[in-house]
Short mmCIF file of C-alpha atoms and ligand atoms in Angstrom, two decimals:
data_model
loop_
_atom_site.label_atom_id
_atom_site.label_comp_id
_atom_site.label_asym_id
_atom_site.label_seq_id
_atom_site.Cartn_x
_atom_site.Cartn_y
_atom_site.Cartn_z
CA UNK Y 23 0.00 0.00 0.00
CA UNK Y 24 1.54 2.95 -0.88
CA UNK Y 25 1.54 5.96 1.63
CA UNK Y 26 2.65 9.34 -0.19
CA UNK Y 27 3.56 12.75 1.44
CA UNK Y 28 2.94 16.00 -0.75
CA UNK Y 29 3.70 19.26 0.35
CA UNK Y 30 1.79 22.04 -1.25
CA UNK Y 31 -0.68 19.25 -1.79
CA UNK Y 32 -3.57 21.32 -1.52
CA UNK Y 33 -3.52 23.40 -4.46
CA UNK Y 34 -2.21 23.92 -8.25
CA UNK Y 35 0.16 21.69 -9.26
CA UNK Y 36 0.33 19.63 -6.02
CA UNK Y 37 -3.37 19.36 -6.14
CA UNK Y 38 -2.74 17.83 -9.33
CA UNK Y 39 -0.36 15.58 -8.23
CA UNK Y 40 -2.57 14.43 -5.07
CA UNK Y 41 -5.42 13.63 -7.60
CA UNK Y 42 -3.76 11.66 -10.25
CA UNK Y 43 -1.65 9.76 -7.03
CA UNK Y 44 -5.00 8.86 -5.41
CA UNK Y 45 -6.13 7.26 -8.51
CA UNK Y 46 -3.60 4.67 -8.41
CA UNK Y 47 -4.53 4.09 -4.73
CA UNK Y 48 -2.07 6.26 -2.78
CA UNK Y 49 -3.19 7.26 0.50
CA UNK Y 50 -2.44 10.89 1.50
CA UNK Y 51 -0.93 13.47 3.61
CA UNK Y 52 -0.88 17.09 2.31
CA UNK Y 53 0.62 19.96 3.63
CA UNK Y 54 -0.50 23.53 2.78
CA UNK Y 55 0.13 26.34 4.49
CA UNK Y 56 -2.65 28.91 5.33
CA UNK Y 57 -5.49 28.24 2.42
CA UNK Y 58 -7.88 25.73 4.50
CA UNK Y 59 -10.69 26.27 2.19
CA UNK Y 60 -8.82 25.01 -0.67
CA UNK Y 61 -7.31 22.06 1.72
CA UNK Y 62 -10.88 20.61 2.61
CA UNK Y 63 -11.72 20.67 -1.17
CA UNK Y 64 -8.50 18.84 -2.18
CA UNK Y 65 -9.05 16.52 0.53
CA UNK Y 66 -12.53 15.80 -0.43
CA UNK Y 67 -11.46 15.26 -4.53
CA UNK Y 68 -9.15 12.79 -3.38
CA UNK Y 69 -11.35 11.18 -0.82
CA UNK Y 70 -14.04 10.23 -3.69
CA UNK Y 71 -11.12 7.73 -4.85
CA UNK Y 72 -11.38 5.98 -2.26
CA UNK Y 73 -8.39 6.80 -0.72
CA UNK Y 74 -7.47 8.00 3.05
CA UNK Y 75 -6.23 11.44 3.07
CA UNK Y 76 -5.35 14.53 5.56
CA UNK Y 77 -4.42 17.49 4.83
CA UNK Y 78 -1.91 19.39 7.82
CA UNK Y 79 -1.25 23.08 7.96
CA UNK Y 80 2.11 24.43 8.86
CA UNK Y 81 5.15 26.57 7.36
CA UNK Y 82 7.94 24.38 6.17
CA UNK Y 83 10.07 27.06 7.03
CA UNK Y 84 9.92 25.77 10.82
CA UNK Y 85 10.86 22.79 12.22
CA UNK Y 86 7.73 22.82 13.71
CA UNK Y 87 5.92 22.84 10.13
CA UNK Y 88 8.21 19.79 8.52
CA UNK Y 89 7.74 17.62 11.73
CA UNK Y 90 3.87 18.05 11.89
CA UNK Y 91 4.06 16.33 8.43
CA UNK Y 92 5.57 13.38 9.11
CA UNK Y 93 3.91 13.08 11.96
CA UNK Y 94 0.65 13.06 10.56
CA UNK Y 95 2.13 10.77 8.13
CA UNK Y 96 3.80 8.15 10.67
CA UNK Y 97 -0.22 7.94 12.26
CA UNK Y 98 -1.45 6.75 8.82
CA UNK Y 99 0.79 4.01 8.37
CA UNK Y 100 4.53 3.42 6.75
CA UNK Y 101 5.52 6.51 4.29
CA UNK Y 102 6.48 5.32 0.52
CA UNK Y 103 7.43 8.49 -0.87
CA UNK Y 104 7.59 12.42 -0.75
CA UNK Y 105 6.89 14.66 -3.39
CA UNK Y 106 8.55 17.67 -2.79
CA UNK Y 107 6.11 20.41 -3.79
CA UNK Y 108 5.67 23.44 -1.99
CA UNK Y 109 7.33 26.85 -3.18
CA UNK Y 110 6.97 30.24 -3.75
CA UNK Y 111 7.68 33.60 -5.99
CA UNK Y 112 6.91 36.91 -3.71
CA UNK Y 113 7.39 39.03 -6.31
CA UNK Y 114 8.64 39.67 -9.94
CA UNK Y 115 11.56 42.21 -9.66
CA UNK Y 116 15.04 42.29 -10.75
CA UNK Y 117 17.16 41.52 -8.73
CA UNK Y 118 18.49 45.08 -7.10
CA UNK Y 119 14.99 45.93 -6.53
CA UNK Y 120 14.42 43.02 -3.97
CA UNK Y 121 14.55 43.84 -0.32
CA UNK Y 122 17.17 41.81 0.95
CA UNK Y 123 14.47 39.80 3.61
CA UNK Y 124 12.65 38.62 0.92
CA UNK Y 125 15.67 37.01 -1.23
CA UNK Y 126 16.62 35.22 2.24
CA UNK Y 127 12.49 34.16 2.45
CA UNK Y 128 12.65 33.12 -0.91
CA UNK Y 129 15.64 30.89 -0.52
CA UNK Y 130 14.01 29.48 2.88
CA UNK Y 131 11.25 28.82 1.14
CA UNK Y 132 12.88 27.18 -2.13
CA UNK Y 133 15.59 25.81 -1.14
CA UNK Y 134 16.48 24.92 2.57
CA UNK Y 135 12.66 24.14 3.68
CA UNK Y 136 13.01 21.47 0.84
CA UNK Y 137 16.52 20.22 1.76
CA UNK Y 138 15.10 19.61 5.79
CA UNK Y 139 11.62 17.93 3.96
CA UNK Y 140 13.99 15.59 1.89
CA UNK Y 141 16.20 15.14 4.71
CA UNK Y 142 13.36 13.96 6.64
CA UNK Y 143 12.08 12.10 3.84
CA UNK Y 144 15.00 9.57 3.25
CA UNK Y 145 14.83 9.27 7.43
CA UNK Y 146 11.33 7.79 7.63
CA UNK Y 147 11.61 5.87 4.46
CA UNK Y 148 14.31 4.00 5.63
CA UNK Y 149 14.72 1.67 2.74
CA UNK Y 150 12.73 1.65 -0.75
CA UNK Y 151 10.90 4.31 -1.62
CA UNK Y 152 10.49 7.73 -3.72
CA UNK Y 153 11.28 11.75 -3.22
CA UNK Y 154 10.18 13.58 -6.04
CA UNK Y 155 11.71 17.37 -5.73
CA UNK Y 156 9.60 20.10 -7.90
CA UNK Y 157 11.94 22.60 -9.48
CA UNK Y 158 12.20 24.42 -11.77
CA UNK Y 159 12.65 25.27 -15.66
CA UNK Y 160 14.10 28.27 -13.79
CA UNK Y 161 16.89 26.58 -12.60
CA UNK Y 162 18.62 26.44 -16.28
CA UNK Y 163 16.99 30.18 -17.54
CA UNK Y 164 17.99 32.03 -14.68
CA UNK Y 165 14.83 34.48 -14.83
CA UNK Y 166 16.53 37.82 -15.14
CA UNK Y 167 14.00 40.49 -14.81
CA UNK Y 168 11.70 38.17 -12.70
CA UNK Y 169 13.44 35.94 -9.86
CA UNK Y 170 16.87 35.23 -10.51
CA UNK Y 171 17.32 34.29 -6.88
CA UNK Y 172 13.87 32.29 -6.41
CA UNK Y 173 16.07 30.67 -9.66
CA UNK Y 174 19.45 30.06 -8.06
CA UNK Y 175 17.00 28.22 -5.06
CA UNK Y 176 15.78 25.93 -7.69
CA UNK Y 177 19.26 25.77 -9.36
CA UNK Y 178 20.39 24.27 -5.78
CA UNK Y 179 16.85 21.90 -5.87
CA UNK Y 180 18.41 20.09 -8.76
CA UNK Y 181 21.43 19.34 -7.31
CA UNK Y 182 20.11 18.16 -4.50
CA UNK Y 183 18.26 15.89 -6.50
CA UNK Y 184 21.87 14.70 -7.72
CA UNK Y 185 23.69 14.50 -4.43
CA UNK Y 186 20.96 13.02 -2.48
CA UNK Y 187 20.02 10.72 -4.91
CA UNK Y 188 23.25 9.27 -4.81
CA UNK Y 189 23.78 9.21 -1.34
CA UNK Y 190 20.70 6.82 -0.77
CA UNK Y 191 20.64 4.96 -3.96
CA UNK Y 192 22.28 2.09 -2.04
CA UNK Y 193 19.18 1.99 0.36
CA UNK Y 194 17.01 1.66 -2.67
CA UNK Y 195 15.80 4.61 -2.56
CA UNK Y 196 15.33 7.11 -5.34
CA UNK Y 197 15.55 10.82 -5.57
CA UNK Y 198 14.27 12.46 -8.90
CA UNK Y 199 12.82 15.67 -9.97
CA UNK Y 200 10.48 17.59 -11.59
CA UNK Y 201 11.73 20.22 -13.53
CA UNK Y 202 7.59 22.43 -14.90
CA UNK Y 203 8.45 25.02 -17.07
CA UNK Y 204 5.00 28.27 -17.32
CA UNK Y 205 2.36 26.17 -15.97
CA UNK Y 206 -1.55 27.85 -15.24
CA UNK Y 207 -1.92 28.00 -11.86
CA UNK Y 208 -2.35 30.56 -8.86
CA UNK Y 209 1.27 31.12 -8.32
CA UNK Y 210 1.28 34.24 -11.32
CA UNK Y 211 -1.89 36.22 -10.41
CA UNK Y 212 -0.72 35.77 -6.62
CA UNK Y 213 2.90 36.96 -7.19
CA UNK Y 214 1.23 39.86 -9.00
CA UNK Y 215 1.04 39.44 -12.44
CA UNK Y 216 -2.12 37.66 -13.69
CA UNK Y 217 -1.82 38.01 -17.31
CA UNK Y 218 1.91 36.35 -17.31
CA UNK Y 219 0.86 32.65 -18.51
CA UNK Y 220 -1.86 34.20 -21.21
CA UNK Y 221 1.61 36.68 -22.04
CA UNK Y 222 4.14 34.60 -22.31
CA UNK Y 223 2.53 31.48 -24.05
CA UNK Y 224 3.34 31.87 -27.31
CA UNK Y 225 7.13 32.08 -26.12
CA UNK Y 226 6.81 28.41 -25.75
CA UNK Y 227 8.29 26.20 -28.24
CA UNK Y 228 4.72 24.22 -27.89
CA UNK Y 229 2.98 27.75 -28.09
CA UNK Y 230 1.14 27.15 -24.70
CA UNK Y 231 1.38 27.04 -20.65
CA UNK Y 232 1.21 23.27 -19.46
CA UNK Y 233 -1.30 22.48 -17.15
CA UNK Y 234 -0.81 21.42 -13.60
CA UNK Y 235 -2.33 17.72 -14.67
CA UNK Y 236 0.68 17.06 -17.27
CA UNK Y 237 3.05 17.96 -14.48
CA UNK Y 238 1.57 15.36 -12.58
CA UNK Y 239 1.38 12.90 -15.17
CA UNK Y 240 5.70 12.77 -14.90
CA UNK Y 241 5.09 12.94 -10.93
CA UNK Y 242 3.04 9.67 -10.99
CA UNK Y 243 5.47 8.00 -13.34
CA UNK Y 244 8.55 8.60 -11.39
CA UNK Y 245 6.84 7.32 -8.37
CA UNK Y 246 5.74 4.45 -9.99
CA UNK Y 247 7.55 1.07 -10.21
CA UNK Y 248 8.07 1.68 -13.98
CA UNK Y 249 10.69 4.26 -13.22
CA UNK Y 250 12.17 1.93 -11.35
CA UNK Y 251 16.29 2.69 -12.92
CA UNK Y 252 15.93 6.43 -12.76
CA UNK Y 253 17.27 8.35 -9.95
CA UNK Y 254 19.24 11.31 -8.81
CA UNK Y 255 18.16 13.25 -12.06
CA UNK Y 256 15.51 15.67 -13.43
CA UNK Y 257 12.93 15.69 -15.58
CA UNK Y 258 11.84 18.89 -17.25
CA UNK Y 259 8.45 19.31 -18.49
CA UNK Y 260 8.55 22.35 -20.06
CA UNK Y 261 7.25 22.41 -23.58
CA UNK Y 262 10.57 22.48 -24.89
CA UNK Y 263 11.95 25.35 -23.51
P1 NDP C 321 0.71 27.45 -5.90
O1 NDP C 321 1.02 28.85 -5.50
O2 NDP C 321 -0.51 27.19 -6.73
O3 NDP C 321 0.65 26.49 -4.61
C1 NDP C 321 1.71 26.51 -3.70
C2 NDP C 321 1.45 25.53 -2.57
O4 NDP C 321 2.58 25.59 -1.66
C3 NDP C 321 0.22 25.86 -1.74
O5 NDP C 321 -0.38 24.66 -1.30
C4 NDP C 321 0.79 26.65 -0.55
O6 NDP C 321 -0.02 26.59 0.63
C5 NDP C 321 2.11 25.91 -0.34
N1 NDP C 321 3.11 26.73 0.37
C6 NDP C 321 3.64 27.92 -0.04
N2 NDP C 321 4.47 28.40 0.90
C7 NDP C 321 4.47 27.50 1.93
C8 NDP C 321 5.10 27.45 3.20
N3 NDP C 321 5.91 28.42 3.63
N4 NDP C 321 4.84 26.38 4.00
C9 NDP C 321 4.00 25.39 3.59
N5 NDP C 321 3.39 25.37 2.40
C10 NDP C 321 3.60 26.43 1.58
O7 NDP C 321 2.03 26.95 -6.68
P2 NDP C 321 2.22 25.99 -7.95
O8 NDP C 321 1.33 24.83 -7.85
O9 NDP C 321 2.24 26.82 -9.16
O10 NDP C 321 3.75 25.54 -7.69
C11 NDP C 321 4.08 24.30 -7.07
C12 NDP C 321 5.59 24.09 -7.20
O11 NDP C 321 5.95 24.12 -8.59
C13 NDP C 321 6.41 25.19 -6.52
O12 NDP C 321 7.58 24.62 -5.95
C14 NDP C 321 6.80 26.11 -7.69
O13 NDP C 321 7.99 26.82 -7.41
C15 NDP C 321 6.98 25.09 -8.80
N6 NDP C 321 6.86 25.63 -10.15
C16 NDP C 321 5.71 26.23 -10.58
C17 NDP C 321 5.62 26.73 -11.88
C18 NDP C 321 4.41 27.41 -12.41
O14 NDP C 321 4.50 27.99 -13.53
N7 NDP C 321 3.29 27.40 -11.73
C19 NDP C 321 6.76 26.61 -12.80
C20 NDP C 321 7.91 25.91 -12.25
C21 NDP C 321 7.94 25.46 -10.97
P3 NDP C 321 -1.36 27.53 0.75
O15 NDP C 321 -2.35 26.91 -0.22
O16 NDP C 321 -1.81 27.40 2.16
O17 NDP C 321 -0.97 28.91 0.34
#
C-alpha cells in the first residue's frame, strides 16, 4: 500500500499531483500552508477515490511545520514516498529591486525548507521508496527580470536531487525531480502578475502554458515502479523550452 507525502498538496500543481496519485490508490498526507478552504476541497477530490487522506497546515520554514508532516504521516501508516512540492515567488523584480528579507524568504522557502523535507524524507523511508523534488525550468533560464534568486534556489533543488540521490541509492531509494516550465496555476496572479501565462505562451516552443495535470502525469510516473532505474536526475516538463 503505498503511503505518499505531498507538500503544497492542496492546491495547483500539487493538487494535481494528489489527484492523479490517489487514482492509483495512494493514500495521503498534504501539507499547505494557510489556504484551508482550498485544503478541505482537495481533501474531499481525493477522498471520492477511495483513498485515506489529511491534509496538515504548517510553514515548512519551521521545524515545527516539517515535523507536523511526518507526523501526521507516521499515524497513517509506513511513508512510501515524498513529493517535494511546496514553493513560492513573492514578487517579480530584478534583482536590485528586492529587499534583501525577501531574497533570504525566498531561498528558505525554495531551497532549505526542501533540503530539511527531503532530509526527513529519506529518514522515515528507511529503505525503498520515492522523493520527487519540484523545481524548476528556472533553474537552467535564470529568470533575469523576474526571480533570478527564487532561480538560483531551484538551481540548488536540482542538485540536491543529484547529491541526495546518490547518497541513498544504495538503500534503494530514489531521488528524482520535476523540472515544470509556465504552468496555469495561482502562483502568477498571486505573485502579482495575472496576465503572465496568457503573455508569455506563445514564447513556448509548444505555443502554450502546461497544465498542472501534465506535471503530474511525470510525478506519478517517477513514483511508480516503472521508473524503477531512474534516480538522482531531473525531468523537465517544459514544452521544450
Ligand atoms: P501554488 O502557489 O498554486 O501552490 C503553492 C502551494 O505551496 C500551496 O499549497 C501553498 O499553501 C504551499 N506553500 C507555499 N508556501 C508555503 C510554506 N511556507 N509552507 C508550507 N506550504 C507552503 O504553486 P504551484 O502549484 O504553481 O507551484 C508548485 C511548485 O511548482 C512550486 O515549488 C513552484 O515553485 C513550482 N513551479 C511552478 C511553476 C508554475 O508555472 N506554476 C513553474 C515551475 C515550478 P497555501 O495553499 O496554504 O498557500
Amino acid at each position: 500500500m503505498a503511503l505518499t507525502l505531498v507538500t503544497g498538496g492542496t492546491r495547483g500543481i500539487g493538487a494535481a499531483v494528489a489527484a492523479r496519485l490517489a487514482a492509483e490508490g495512494h493514500d495521503l498526507v498534504l501539507g499547505y500552508h494557510r489556504d484551508a478552504a482550498s485544503a478541505a476541497a482537495t481533501v474531499a477530490a481525493v477522498e471520492a477515490h477511495g483513498v485515506r487522506c489529511v491534509a496538515v497546515p504548517g510553514d515548512l520554514t519551521t521545524d515545527a511545520g516539517i515535523a507536523a508532516l511526518f507526523a501526521a504521516a507516521a499515524e497513517l501508516g509506513e511513508l512510501t514516498g515524498v513529493v517535494n512540492n511546496a514553493g513560492a515567488t513573492y514578487r517579480f523584480a530584478p534583482l536590485a529591486d528586492t529587499p534583501a528579507d525577501e531574497v533570504r524568504r525566498t531561498i528558505d522557502v525554495n531551497l532549505t525548507a526542501p533540503i530539511l523535507v527531503a532530509r526527513a524524507a529519506v529518514t522515515a523511508l528507511g529503505r525503498g521508496g520515492v522523493v520527487v523534488n519540484i523545481t524548476s525550468g528556472a533553474a537552467t533560464l535564470g529568470s533575469p527580470g523576474e526571480y533570478v534568486h527564487y532561480a538560483a534556489a531551484k538551481a540548488g533543488l536540482d542538485l540536491v536531487t543529484r547529491g541526495l540521490g546518490l547518497e541513498v541509492a544504495e538503500r534503494g531509494i530514489r531521488v528524482v525531480a520535476v523540472a515544470p516550465g509556465l504552468i496555469a496555476t495561482d502562483l502568477h496572479a498571486t505573485t502579482g502578475d495575472p496576465e503572465r501565462v496568457e503573455r508569455m505562451a506563445p514564447q513556448i516552443p509548444l505555443g502554450r502554458a502546461g497544465q498542472p495535470e501534465e506535471v503530474a502525469e511525470a510525478v506519478a510516473w517517477l513514483m511508480s515502479e516503472q521508473a524503477s532505474y531512474v534516480t538522482a536526475t531531473t525531468l523537465r516538463v517544459a514544452g521544450g523550452r
